[in-house]
C-alpha positions as a Python dict, from the first residue, in 0.01 Angstrom:
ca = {
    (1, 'X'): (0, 0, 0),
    (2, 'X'): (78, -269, -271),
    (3, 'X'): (116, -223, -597),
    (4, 'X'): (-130, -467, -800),
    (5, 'X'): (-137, -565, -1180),
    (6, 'X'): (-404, -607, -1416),
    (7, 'X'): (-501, -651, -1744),
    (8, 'X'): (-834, -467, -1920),
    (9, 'X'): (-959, -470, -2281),
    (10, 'X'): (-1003, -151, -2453),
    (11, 'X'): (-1010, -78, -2808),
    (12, 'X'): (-973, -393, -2907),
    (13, 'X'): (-626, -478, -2685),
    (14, 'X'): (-541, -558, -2318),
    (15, 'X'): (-363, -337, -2206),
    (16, 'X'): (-158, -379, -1921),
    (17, 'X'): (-126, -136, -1614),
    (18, 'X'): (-25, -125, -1212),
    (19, 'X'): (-200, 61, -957),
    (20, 'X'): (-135, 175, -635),
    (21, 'X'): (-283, 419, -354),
    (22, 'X'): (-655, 515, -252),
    (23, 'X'): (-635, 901, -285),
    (24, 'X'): (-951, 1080, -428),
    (25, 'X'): (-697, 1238, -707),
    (26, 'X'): (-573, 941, -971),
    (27, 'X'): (-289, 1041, -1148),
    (28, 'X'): (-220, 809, -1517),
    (29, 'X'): (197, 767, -1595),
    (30, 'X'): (231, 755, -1941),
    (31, 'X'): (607, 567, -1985),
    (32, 'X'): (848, 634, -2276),
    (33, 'X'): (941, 453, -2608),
    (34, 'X'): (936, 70, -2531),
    (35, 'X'): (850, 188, -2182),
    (36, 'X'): (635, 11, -1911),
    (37, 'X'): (533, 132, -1612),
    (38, 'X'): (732, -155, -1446),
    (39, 'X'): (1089, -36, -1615),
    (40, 'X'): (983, 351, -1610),
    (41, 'X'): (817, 425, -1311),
    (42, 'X'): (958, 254, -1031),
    (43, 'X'): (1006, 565, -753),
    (44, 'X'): (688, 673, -867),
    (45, 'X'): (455, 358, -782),
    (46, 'X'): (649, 321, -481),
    (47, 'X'): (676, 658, -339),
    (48, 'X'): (390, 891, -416),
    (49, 'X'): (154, 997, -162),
    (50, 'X'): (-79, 677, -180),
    (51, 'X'): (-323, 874, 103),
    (52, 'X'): (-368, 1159, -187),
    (53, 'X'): (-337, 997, -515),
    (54, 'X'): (-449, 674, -721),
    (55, 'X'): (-129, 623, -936),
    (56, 'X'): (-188, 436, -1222),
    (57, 'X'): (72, 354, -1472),
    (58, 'X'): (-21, 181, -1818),
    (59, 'X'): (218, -33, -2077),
    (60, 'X'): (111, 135, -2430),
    (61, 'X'): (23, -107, -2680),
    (62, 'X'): (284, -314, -2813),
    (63, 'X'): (499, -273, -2523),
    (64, 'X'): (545, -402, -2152),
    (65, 'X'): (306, -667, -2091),
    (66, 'X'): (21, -502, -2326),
    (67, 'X'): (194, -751, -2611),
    (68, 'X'): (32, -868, -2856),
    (69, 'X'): (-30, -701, -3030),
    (70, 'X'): (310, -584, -3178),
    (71, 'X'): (417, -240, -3104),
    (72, 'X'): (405, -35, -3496),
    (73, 'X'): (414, 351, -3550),
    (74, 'X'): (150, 427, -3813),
    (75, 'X'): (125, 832, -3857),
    (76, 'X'): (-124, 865, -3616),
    (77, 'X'): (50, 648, -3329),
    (78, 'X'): (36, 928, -3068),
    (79, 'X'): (-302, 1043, -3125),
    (80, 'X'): (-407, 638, -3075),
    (81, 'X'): (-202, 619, -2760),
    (82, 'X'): (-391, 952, -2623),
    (83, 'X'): (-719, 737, -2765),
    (84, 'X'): (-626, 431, -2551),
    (85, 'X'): (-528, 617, -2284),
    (86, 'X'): (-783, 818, -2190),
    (87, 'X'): (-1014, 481, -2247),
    (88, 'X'): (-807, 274, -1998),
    (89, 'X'): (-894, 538, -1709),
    (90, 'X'): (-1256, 536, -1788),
    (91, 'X'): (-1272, 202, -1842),
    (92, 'X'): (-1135, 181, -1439),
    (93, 'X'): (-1408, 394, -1350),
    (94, 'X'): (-1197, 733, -1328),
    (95, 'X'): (-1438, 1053, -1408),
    (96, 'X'): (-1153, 1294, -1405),
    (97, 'X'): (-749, 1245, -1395),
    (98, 'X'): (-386, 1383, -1405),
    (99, 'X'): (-173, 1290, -1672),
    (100, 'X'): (203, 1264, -1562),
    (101, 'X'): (427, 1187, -1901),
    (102, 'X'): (735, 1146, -1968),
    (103, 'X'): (894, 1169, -2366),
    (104, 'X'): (704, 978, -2589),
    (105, 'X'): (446, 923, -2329),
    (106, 'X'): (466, 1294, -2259),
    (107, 'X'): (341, 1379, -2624),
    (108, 'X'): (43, 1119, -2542),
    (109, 'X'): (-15, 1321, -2271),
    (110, 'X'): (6, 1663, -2449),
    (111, 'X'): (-245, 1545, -2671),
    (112, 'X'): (-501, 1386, -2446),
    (113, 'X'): (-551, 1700, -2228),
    (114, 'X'): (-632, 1898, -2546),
    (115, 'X'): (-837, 1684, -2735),
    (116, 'X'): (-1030, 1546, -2380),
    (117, 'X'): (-991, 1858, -2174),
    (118, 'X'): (-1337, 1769, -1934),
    (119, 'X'): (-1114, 1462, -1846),
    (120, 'X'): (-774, 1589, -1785),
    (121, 'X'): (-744, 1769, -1409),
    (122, 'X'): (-363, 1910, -1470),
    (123, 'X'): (-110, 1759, -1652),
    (124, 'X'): (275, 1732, -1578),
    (125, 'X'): (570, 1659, -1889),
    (126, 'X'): (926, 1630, -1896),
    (127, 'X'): (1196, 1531, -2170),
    (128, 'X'): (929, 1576, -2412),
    (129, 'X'): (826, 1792, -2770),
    (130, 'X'): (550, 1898, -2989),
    (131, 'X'): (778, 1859, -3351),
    (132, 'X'): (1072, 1719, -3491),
    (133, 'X'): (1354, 1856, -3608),
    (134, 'X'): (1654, 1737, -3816),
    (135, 'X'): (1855, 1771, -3508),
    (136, 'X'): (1640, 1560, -3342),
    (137, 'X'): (1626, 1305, -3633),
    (138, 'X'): (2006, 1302, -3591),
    (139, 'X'): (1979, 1240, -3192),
    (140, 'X'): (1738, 967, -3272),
    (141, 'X'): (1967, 777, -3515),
    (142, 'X'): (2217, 814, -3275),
    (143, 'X'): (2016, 548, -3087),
    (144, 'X'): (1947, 330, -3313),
    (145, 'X'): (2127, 45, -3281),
    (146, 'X'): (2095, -77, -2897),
    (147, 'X'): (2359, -278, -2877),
    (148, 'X'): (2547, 63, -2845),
    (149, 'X'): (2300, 164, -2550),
    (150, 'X'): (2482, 168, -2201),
    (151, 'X'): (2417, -186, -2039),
    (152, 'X'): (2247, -17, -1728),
    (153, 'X'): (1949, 85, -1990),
    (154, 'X'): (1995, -178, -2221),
    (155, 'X'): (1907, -455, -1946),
    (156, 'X'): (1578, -398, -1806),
    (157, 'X'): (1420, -365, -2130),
    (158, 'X'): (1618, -693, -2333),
    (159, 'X'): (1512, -883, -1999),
    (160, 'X'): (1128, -687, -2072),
    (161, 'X'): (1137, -800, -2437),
    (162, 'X'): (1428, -1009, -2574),
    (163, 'X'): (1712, -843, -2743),
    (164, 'X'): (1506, -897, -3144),
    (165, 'X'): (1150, -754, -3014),
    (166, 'X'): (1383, -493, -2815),
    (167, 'X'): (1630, -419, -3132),
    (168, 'X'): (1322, -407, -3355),
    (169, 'X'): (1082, -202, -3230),
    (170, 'X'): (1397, 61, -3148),
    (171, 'X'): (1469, 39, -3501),
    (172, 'X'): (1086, 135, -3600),
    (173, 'X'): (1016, 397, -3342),
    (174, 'X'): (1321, 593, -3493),
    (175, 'X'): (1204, 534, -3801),
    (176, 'X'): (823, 621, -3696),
    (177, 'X'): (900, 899, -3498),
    (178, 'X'): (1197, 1035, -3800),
    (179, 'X'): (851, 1089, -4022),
    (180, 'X'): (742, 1392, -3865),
    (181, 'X'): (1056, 1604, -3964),
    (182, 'X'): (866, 1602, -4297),
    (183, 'X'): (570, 1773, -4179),
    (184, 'X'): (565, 2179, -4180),
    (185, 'X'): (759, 2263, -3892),
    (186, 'X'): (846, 1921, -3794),
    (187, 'X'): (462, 1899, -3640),
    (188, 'X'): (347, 1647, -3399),
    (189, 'X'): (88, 1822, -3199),
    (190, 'X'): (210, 2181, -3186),
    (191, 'X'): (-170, 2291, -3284),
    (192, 'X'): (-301, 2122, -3003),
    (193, 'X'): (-87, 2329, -2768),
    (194, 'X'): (-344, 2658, -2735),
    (195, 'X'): (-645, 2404, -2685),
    (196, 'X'): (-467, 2255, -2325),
    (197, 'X'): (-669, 2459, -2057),
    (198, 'X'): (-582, 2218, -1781),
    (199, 'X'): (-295, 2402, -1513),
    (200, 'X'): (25, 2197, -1695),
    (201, 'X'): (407, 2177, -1529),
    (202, 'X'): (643, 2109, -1790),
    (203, 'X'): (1001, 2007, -1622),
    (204, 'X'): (1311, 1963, -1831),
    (205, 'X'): (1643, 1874, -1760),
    (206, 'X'): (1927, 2130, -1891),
    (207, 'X'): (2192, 1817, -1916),
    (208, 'X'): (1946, 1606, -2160),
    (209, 'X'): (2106, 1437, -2444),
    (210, 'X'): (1750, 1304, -2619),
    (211, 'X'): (1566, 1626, -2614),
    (212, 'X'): (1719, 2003, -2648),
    (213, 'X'): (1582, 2216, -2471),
    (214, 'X'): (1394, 2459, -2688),
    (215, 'X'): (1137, 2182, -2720),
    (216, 'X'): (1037, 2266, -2346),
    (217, 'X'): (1047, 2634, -2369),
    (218, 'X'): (797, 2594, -2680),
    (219, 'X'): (557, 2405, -2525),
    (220, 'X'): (559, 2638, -2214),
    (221, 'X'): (522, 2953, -2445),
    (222, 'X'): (210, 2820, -2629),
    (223, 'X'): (27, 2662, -2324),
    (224, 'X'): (-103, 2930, -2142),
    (225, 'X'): (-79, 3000, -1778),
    (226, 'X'): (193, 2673, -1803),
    (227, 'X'): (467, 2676, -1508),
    (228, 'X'): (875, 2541, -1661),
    (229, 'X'): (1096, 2433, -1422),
    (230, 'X'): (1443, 2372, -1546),
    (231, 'X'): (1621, 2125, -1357),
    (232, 'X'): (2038, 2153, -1396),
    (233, 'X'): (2152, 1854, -1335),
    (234, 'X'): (1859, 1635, -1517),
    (235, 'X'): (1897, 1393, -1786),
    (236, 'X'): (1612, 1272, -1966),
    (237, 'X'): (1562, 991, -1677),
    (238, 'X'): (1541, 1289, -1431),
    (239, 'X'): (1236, 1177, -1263),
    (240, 'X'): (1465, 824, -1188),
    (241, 'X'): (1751, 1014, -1096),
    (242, 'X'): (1617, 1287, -895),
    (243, 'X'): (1337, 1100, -756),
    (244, 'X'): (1268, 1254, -432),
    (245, 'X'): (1268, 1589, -565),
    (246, 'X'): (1100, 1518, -875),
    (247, 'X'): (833, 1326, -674),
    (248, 'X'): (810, 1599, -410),
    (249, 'X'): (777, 1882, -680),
    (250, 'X'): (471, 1718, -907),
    (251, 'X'): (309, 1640, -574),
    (252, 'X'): (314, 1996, -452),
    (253, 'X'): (193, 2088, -820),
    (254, 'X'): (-97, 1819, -808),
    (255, 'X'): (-232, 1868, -473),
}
């Protein structure tokens, strides 16, 4: 099955998404920061059982081909990613979805189930959190400045973006995302966690550099009836790098 691209206006902004598959079960991929579904989610569009599942995956405001507008990080940046997309899908006629995401787009995706749970049919994150800690505001600085980025990541997104929309928006999402650490407990959405009644697979990968791993064992422990599957050898790209058995384990989980 092909893979089309569209464009749809919702809140205000076209956002950008590709679409693939006729299954009865449509499944949204939420990509990471400065993530499309183009750079992110390549295995996925191309793989996934297209006889059982509608894969969607959406560009975020601000990034991918949803530009303009700009891509900022007021406080509430998740909560109007969740907003936008849980719009898109009903806006392409969807009564009822998965949500498959992945860091950033992962805490979209924890937030979405519990504030829409009559929406959300199960919900799948990996190389994500619910809070920010110094440690992590140290990990993020450590990525600031993408011309230190390996050229294998670096070159999708400058050829996505440019290298100043690219350098710039890194620059603000570390700085966007670095604001939380001040809340109590470092809180993005860890309140939300007890309100997710969807069944949700977290996966994390024990070699990730971006998120520690304690982030993944709290969100398991406060979403109840939630399944963790630590994978060894995973980065944070695990779901690029282990694509078959990534792909074949959130299929078995979905179906």
């Amino acid at each position: 099955t092909s893979i089309t691209s569209a464009k749809i206006q919702v809140n205000g902004v076209h956002l950008h998404y590709q679409q693939t598959g006729e299954g009865s079960h449509a499944v949204l991929l939420l990509p990471g920061m400065l993530g499309s579904g183009q750079t992110d989610f390549g295995p996925q569009l191309q793989s996934m059982n297209k006889q059982l599942f509608t894969v969607v995956a959406w560009d975020p405001r601000g990034y991918g081909k949803s530009i303009p507008p700009s891509r900022d990080f007021p406080p509430d940046f998740f909560e109007r990613d969740a907003k936008d997309a849980v719009d898109l899908m009903q806006a392409l006629k969807f009564k009822k979805f998965s949500l498959l995401g992945w860091s950033d787009g992962g805490i979209t995706a924890l937030i979405a189930a519990a504030r829409y749970p009559n929406l959300i049919h199960k919900l799948v994150v990996w190389g994500t959190n619910a809070s920010v800690t110094q440690e992590d505001v140290r990990i993020y600085n450590g990525i600031r400045d993408v011309s230190k980025w390996s050229e294998k990541v670096k070159k999708p997104l400058e050829e996505l973006y440019g290298h100043k929309y690219f350098a710039e928006t890194c620059e603000a999402w570390v700085d966007g995302i670095s604001r939380f650490a001040e809340n109590s407990d470092g809180n993005i959405c860890q309140q939300l966690l007890p309100d997710i009644k969807c069944p949700t697979f977290i996966i994390h990968g024990e070699k990730d550099p971006l998120v520690p791993q304690a982030h993944a064992e709290y969100i398991h422990k406060h979403i109840k009836g939630s399944r963790l599957l630590l994978m060894p050898e995973g980065k944070h790209n695990l779901h690029l790098r282990f694509a078959k058995d990534f792909n074949r384990e959130v299929e078995n989980f979905l179906r």
